[in-house]
GROMACS .gro file of C-alpha atoms in nm:
model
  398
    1UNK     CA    1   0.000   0.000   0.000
    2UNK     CA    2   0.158   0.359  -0.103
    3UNK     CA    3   0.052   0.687  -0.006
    4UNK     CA    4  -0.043   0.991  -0.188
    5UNK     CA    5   0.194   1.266  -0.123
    6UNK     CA    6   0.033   1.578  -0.386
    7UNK     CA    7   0.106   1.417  -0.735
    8UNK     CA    8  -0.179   1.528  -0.965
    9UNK     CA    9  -0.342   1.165  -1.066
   10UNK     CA   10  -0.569   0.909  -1.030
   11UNK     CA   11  -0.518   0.560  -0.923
   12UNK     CA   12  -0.845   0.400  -1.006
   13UNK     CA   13  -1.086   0.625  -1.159
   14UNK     CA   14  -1.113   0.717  -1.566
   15UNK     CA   15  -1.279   1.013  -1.722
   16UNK     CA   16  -1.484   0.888  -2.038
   17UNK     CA   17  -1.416   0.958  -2.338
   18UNK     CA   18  -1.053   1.071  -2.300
   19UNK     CA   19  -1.052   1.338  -2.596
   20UNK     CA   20  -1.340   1.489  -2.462
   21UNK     CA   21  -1.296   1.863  -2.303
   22UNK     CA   22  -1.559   1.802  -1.992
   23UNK     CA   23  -1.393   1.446  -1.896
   24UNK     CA   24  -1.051   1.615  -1.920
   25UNK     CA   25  -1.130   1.881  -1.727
   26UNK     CA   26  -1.292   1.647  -1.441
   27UNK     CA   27  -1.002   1.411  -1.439
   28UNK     CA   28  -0.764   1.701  -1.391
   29UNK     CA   29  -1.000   1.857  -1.133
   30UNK     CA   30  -1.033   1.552  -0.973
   31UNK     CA   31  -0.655   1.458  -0.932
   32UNK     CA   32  -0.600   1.850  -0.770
   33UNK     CA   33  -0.874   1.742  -0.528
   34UNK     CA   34  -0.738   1.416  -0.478
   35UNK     CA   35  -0.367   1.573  -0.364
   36UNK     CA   36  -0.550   1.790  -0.144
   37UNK     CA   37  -0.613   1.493   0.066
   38UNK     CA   38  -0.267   1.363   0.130
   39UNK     CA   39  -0.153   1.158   0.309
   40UNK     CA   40  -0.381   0.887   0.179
   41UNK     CA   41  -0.333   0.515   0.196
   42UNK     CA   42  -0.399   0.427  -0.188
   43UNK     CA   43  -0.487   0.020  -0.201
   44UNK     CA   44  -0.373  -0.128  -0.502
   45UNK     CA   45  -0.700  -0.389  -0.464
   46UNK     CA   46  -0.960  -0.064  -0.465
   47UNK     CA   47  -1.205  -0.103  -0.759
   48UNK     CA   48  -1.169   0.091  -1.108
   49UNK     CA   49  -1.446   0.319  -1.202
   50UNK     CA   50  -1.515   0.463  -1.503
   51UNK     CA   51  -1.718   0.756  -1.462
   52UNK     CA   52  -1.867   0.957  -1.826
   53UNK     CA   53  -1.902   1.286  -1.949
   54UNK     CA   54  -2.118   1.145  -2.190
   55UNK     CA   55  -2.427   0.935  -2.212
   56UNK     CA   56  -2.253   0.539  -2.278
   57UNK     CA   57  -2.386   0.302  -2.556
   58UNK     CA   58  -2.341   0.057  -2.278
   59UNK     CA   59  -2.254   0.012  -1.890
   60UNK     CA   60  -2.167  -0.228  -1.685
   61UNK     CA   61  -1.937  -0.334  -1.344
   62UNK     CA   62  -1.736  -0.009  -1.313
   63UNK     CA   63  -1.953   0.265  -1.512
   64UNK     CA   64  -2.099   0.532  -1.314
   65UNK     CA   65  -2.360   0.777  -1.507
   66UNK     CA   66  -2.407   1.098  -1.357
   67UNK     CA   67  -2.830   1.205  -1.433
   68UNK     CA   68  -2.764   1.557  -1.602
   69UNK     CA   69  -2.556   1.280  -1.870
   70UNK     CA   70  -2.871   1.067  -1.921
   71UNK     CA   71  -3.060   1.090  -2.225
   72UNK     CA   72  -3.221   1.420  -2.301
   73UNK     CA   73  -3.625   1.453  -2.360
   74UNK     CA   74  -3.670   1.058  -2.244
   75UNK     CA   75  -3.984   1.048  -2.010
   76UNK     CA   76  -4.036   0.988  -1.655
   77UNK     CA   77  -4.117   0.595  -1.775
   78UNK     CA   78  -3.801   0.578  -2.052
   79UNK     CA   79  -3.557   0.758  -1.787
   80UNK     CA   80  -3.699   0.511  -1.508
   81UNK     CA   81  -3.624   0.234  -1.757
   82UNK     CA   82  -3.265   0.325  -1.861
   83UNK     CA   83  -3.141   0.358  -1.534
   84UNK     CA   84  -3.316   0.033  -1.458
   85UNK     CA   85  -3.108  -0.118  -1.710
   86UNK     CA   86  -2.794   0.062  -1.622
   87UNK     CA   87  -2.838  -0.128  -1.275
   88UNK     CA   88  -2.920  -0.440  -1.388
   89UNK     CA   89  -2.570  -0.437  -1.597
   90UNK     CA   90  -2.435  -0.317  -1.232
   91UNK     CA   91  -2.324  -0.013  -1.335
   92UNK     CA   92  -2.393   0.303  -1.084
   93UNK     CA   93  -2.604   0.595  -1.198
   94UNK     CA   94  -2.600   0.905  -1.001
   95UNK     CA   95  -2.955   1.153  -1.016
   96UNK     CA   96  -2.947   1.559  -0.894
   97UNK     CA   97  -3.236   1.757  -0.938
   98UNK     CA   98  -3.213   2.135  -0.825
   99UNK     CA   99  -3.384   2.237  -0.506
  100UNK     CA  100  -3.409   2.599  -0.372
  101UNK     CA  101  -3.174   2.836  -0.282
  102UNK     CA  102  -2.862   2.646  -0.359
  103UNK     CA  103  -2.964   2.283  -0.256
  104UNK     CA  104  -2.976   1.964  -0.482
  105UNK     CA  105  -3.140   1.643  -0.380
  106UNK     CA  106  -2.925   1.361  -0.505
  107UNK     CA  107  -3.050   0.968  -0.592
  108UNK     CA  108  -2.762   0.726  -0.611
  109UNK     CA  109  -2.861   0.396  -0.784
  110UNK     CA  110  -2.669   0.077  -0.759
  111UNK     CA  111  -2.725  -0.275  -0.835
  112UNK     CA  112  -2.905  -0.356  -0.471
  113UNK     CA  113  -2.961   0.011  -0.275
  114UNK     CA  114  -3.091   0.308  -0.370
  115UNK     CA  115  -2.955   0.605  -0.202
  116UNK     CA  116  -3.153   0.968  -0.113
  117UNK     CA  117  -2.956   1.257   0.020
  118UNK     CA  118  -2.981   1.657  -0.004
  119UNK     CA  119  -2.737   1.899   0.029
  120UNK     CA  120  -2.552   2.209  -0.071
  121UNK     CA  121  -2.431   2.227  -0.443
  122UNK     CA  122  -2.093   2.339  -0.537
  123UNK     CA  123  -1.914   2.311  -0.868
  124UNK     CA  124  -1.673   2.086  -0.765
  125UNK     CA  125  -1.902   1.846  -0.659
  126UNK     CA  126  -1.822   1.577  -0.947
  127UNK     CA  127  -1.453   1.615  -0.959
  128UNK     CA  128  -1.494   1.573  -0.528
  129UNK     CA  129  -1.704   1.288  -0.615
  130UNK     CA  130  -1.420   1.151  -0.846
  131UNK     CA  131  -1.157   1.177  -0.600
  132UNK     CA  132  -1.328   0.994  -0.347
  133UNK     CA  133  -1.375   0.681  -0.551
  134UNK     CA  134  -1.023   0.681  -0.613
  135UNK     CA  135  -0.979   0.707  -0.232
  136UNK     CA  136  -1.152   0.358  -0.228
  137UNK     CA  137  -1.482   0.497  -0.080
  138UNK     CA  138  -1.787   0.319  -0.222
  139UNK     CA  139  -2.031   0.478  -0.437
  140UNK     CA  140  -2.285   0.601  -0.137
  141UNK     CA  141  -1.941   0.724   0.110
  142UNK     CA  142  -1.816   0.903  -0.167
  143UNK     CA  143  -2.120   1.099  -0.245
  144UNK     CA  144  -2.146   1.212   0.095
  145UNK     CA  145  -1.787   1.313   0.134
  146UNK     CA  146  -1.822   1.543  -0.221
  147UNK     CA  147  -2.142   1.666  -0.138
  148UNK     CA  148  -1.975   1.783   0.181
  149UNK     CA  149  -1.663   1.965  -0.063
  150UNK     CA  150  -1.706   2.287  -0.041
  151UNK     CA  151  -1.502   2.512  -0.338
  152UNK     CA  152  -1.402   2.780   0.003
  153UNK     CA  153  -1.288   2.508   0.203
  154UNK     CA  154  -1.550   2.552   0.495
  155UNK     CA  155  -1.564   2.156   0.471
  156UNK     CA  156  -1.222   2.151   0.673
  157UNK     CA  157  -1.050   2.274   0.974
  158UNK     CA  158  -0.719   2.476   0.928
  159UNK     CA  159  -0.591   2.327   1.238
  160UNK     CA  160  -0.626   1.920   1.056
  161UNK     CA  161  -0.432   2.111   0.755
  162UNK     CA  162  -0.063   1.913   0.874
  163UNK     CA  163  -0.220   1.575   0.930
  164UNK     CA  164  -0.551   1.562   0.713
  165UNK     CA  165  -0.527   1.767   0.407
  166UNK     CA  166  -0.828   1.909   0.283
  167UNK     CA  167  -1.074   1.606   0.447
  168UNK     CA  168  -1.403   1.711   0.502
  169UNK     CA  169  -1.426   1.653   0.895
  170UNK     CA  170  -1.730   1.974   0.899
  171UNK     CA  171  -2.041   1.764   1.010
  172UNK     CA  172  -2.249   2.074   0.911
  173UNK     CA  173  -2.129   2.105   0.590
  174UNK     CA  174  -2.242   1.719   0.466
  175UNK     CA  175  -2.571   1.635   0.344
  176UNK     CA  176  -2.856   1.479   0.505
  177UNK     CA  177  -2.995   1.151   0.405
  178UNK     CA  178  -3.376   1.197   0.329
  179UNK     CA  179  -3.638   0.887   0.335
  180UNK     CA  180  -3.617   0.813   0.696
  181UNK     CA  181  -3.900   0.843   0.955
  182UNK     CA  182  -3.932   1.108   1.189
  183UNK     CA  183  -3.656   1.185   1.480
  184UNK     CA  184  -3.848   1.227   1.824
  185UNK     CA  185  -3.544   1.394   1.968
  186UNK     CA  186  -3.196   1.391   2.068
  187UNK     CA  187  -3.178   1.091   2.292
  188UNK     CA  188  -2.963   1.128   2.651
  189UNK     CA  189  -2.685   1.164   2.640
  190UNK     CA  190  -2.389   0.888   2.767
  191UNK     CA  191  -1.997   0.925   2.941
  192UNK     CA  192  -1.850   1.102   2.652
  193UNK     CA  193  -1.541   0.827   2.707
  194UNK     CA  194  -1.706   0.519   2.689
  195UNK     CA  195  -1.423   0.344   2.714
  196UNK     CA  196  -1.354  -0.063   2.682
  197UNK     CA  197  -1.649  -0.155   2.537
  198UNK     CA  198  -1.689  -0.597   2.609
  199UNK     CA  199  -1.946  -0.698   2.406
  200UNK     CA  200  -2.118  -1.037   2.530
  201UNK     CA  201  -2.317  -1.341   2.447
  202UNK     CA  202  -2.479  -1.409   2.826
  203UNK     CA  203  -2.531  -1.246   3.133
  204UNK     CA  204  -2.266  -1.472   3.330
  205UNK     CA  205  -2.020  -1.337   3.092
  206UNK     CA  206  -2.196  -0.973   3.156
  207UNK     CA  207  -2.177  -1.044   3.549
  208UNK     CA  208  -1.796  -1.092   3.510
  209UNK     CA  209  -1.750  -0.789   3.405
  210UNK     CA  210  -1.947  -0.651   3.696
  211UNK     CA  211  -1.737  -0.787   3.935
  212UNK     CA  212  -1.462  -0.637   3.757
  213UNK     CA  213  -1.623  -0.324   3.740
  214UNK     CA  214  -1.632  -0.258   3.395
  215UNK     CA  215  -1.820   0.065   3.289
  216UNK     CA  216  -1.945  -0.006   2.957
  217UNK     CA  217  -2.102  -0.369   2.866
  218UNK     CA  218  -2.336  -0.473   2.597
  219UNK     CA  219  -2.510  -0.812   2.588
  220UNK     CA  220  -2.572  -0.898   2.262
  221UNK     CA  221  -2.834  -1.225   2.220
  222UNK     CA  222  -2.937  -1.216   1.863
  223UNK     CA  223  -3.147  -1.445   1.859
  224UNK     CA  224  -3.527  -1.326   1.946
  225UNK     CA  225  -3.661  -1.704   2.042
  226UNK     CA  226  -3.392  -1.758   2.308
  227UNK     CA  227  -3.544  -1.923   2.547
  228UNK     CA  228  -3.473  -1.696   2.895
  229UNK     CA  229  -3.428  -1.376   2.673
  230UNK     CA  230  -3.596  -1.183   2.947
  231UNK     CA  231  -3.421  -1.348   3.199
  232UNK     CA  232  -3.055  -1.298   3.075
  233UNK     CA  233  -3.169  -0.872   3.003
  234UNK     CA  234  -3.283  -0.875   3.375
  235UNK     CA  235  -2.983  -1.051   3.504
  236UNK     CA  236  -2.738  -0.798   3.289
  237UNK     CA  237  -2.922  -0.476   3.400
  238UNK     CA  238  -2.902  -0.579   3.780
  239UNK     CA  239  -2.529  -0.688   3.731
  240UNK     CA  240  -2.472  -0.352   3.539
  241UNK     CA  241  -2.609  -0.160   3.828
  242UNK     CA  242  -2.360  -0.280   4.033
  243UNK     CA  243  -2.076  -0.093   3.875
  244UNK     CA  244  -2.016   0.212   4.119
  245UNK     CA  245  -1.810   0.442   3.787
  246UNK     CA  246  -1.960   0.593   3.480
  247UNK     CA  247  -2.189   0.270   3.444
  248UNK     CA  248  -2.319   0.258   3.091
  249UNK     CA  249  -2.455  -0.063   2.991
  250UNK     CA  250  -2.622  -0.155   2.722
  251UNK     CA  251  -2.894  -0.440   2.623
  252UNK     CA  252  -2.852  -0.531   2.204
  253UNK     CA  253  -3.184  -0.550   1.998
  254UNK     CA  254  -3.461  -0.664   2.216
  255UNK     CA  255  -3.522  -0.239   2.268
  256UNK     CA  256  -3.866  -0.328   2.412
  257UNK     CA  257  -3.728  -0.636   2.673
  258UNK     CA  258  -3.455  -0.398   2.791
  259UNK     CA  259  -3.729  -0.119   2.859
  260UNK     CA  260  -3.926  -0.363   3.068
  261UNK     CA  261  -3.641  -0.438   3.266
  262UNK     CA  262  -3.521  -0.051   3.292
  263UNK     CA  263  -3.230  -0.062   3.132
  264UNK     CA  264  -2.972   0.180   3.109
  265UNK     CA  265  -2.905   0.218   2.747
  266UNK     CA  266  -3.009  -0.042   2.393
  267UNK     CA  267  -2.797  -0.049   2.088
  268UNK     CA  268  -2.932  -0.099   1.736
  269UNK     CA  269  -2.738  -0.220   1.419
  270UNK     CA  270  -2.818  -0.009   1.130
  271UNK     CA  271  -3.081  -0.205   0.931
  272UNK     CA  272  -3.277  -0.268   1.260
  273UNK     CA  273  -3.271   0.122   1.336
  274UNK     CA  274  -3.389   0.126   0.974
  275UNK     CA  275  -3.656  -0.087   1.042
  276UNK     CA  276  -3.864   0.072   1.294
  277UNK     CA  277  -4.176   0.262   1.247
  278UNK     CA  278  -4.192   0.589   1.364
  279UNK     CA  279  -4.433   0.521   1.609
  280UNK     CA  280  -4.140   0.253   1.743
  281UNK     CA  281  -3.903   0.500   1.762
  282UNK     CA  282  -4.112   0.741   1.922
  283UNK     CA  283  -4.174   0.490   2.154
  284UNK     CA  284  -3.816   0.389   2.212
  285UNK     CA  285  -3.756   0.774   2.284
  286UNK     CA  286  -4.026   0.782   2.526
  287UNK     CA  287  -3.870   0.492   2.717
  288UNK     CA  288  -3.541   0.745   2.870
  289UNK     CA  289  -3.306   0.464   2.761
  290UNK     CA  290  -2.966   0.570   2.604
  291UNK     CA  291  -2.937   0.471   2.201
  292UNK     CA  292  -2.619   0.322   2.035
  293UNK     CA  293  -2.621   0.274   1.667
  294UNK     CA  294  -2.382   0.071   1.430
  295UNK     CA  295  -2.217   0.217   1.145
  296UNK     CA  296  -1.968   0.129   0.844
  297UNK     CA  297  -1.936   0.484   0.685
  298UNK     CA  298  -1.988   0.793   0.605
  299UNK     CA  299  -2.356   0.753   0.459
  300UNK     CA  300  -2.464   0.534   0.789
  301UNK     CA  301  -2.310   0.783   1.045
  302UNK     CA  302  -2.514   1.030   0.902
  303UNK     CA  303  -2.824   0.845   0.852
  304UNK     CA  304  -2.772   0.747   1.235
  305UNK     CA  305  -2.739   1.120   1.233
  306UNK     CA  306  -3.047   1.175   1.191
  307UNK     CA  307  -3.184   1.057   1.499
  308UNK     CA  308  -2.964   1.193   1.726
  309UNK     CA  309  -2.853   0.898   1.916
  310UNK     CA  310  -2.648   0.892   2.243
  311UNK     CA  311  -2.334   0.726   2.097
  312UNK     CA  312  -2.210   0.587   1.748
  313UNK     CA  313  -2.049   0.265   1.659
  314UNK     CA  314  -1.819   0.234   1.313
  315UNK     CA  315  -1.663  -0.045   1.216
  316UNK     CA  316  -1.578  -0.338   1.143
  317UNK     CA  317  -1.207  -0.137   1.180
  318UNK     CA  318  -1.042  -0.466   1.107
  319UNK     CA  319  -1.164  -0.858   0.993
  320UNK     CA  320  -1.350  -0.999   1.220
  321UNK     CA  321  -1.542  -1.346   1.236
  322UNK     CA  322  -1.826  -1.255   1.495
  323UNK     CA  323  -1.986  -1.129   1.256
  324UNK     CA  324  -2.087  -1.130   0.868
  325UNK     CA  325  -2.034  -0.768   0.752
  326UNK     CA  326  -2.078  -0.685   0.399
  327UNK     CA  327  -1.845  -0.347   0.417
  328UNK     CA  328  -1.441  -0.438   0.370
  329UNK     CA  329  -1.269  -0.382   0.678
  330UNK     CA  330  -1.239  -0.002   0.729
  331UNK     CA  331  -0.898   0.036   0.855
  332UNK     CA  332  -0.726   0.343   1.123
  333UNK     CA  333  -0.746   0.558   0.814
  334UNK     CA  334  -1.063   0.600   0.764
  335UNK     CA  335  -1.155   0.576   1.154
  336UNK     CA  336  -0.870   0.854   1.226
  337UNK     CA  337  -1.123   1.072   0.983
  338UNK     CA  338  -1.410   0.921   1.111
  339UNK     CA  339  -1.354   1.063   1.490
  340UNK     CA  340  -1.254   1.422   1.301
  341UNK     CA  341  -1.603   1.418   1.199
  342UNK     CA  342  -1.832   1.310   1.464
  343UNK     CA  343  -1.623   1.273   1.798
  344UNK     CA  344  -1.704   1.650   1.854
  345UNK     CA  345  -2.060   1.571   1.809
  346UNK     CA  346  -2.118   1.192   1.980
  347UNK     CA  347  -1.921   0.943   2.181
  348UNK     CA  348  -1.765   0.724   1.884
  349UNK     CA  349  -1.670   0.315   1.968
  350UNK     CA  350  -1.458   0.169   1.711
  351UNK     CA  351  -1.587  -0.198   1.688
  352UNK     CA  352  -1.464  -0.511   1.466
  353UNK     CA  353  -1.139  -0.707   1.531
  354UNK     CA  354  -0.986  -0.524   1.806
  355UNK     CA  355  -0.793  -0.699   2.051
  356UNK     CA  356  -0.513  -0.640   2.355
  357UNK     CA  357  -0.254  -0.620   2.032
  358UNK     CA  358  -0.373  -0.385   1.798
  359UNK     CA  359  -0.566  -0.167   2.068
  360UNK     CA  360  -0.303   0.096   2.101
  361UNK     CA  361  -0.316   0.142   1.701
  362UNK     CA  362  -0.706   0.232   1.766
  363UNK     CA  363  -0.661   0.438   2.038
  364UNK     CA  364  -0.367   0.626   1.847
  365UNK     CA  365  -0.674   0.757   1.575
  366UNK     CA  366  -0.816   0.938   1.885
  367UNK     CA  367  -1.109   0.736   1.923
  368UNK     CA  368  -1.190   0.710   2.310
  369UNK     CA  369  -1.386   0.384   2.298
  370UNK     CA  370  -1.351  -0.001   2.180
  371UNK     CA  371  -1.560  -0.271   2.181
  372UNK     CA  372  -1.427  -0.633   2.214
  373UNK     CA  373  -1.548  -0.972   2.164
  374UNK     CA  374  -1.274  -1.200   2.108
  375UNK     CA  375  -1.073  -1.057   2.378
  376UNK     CA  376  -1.237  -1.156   2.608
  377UNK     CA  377  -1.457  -1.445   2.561
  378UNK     CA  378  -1.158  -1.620   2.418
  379UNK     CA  379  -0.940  -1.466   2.687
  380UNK     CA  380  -0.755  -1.769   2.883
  381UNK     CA  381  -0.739  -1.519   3.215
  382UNK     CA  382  -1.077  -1.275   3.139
  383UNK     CA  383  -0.932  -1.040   3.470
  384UNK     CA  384  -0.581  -1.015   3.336
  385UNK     CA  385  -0.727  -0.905   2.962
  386UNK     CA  386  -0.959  -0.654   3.078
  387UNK     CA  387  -0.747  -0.468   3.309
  388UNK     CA  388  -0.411  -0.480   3.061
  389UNK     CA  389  -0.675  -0.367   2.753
  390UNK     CA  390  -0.840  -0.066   3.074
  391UNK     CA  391  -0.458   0.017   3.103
  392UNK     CA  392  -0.428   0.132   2.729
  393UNK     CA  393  -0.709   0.349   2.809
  394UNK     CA  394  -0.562   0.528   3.125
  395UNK     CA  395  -0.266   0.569   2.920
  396UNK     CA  396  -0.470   0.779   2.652
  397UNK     CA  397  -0.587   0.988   2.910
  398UNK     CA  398  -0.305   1.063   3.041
   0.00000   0.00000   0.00000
C-alpha cells in the first residue's frame, strides 16, 4: 500500500471519453482534489471506475452515469427504464435535481440500494465525487464526502491542515440523508469516554465484568426465540447496576425487553434502526433509555445522524469473524477521519477485530472507545485481559 503525497493523478478512476474537453477537465479537477487529501493510503485492490461525461452506448461493473448525462427529452417511464437497465448491468447511476436556494437532492442507484440525500451544491461536486472513488470509498461514502466539498474550504479545519489535508471533517457542511422516519429527539446523552467496550453473548459473561467493574457492557443475544431472553436482560441490568463508575450498559436488539427491565441504554445495528416505524421509535424515545447505533461509513453515520442517538459505533475497523459484515474492513485511516467528523458531536466506539494487540493502534486515531469480543470471551485469564486492555485506556488519558 503507497501513499499519496500531492502528485496530480488518479489511481483507479477514468474520465470517459478521454478526448473529450468536460472528462478532461474532471479528471484534472479531480486529481487537484485528490492531492488535497494527502496523506492517503492508496490500495492497489480498490475497484476501477469509469465515470462519463457522456451518455454510454453501454454500462456495466465499473460505469458510473451521472443524471444531467442521461438521455435528453426521455420520459419519466423511458428515464426510469434506462437507469433500470444501467443497474441491472451493475453499473452506478447518479440523479441531482435542483432544489431551492442552492440545494440539490441527489438519488444514487446501484445494483441492490438506492440512495436519497440533499445537500448544498458546489461546482466541484463531481470532480470531489471523483476523487473519493479513487480514495476507495464506495459509491454512497463518496457521495457524501463530495457533497460535503465545499469550493471555500468551509468543509475543513485549518488546524487538521498538517495531518488531514483538505478532508471534510465539517459535520455541518455534509448532506442529510432523506427517506427516513421522523426523529423524536436527541436521545440522553452517555460518558463522553465510553471506554472498553466488552461486548457479550450471556449475562454470566456480563456479570464478570461486573465484578470487575467494567463501565461499559453490551449483551448482545441475537437471537429473538432464546429461550430466557428476558431473563438474561434482567440478570445484565441488575449486574450492570452494580458498577459504582460511569456505568453505561447496554442491552442489544430486544429495545422493548430492555425497557421492561429498565435498562440503562439499547444499541441498534443499522438495518434494525432502519426498520422501525416511527411510532417505534417514538416509543423507544419515550422509554429514557440511552441509544447506540452501528455504522460502516460515512452515509450510515449520518443516517444514524439523523436521529440523534447517544453514541455511534463504526466499524468493522479490522476482519473480524463474529460477525458477517458486507463493508471491507475499514482500517485506522478511515476511523482517524471518522472521529474528526463526529467525535465532537457523539461518543464514537470503534468496533470489529480489536484486541489487547492492535488496541493501542485504535486508540492512536483518537477514538476514546472499543468494543471487544474475542478478547475476552476467548481470553484464557478474562481479569488479566480486561485490566491490561483498561490500562491502554488510562494511558490515553493521560
Amino acid at each position: 500500500m503507497t501513499t499519496h503525497t500531492g502528485a496530480a493523478s488518479l489511481s483507479h478512476v477514468q474520465c470517459l471519453p478521454a478526448d473529450a474537453l468536460l472528462a478532461s477537465a474532471w479528471q484534472q479537477a479531480a486529481a487537484d482534489i485528490r492531492a488535497r487529501l494527502a496523506p492517503w493510503p492508496d490500495d492497489p485492490t480498490a475497484p476501477s471506475w469509469r465515470v462519463h461525461a457522456q451518455t454510454p452506448a453501454c454500462a456495466s461493473t465499473g460505469d458510473v452515469i451521472w443524471w444531467p448525462l442521461s438521455p435528453q427529452g426521455a420520459s419519466g417511464t423511458e428515464a426510469s427504464a434506462q437507469i433500470d437497465a444501467w443497474r441491472a448491468a451493475d453499473a452506478v447511476v447518479l440523479c441531482s435535481r435542483a432544489l431551492a436556494a442552492g440545494q440539490v437532492e441527489d438519488t444514487l442507484y446501484t445494483r441492490d440500494a438506492v440512495y436519497r440525500v440533499a445537500g448544498a451544491d458546489d461546482p466541484a461536486f463531481f470532480p470531489a465525487f471523483a476523487a473519493f472513488l479513487d480514495c476507495g470509498f464506495a459509491p454512497h461514502d463518496a457521495l457524501m464526502l463530495a457533497r460535503a466539498w465545499r469550493t471555500d474550504g468551509s468543509h475543513a479545519r485549518a488546524a487538521e491542515a498538517d495531518t488531514l489535508g483538505a478532508w471534510p471533517t465539517v459535520l455541518e457542511t455534509f448532506p442529510v440523508v432523506l427517506g427516513q422516519v421522523p426523529s423524536p429527539g436527541r436521545f440522553p446523552a452517555c460518558p463522553s469516554r465510553l471506554g472498553l467496550y466488552p461486548v457479550l453473548p450471556s449475562a454470566d459473561a456480563c456479570e464478570r465484568m461486573a465484578d470487575l467493574q467494567v463501565g461499559t457492557v453490551q449483551l448482545r443475544i441475537k437471537d429473538p426465540a432464546h429461550p430466557t431472553l428476558r431473563s438474561e436482560i434482567e440478570r445484565t441490568v441488575a449486574a450492570g447496576q452494580r458498577v459504582t463508575h460511569d456505568s453505561a450498559w447496554f442491552i442489544n436488539d430486544h429495545w422493548r425487553e430492555a425497557a421492561q427491565a429498565s435498562a440503562y441504554g439499547v444499541h441498534l445495528g443499522q438495518e434494525d434502526m432502519a426498520a422501525l416505524s416511527a411510532e417505534a421509535v417514538a416509543a423507544l424515545f419515550a422509554t429514557g433509555m440511552r441509544l447506540g447505533i452501528s455504522t460502516h461509513g460515512y452515509y450510515e453515520m449520518l443516517a444514524a445522524h439523523h436521529f440523534r442517538p447517544s453514541y455511534l459505533a463504526v466499524g468493522a475497523v479490522f476482519p473480524t469473524t463474529t460477525k458477517v459484515i458486507a463493508t471491507a474492513p475499514q482500517g485506522l485511516a478511515k476511523l482517524a477521519r471518522y472521529v474528526k467528523l463526529i467525535a465532537p458531536h457523539y461518543p464514537l466506539v470503534a468496533i470489529g477485530g480489536i484486541d489487547a494487540d492492535n488496541l493501542a493502534q485504535v486508540l492512536d486515531t483518537g477514538v476514546t472507545s472499543a468494543a471487544v469480543v474475542r478478547a475476552v470471551t476467548q481470553a484464557v485469564d478474562v481479569a488479566a485481559a480486561v485490566k491490561g486492555m483498561q490500562r491502554a485506556f488510562a494511558q490515553q488519558r493521560a
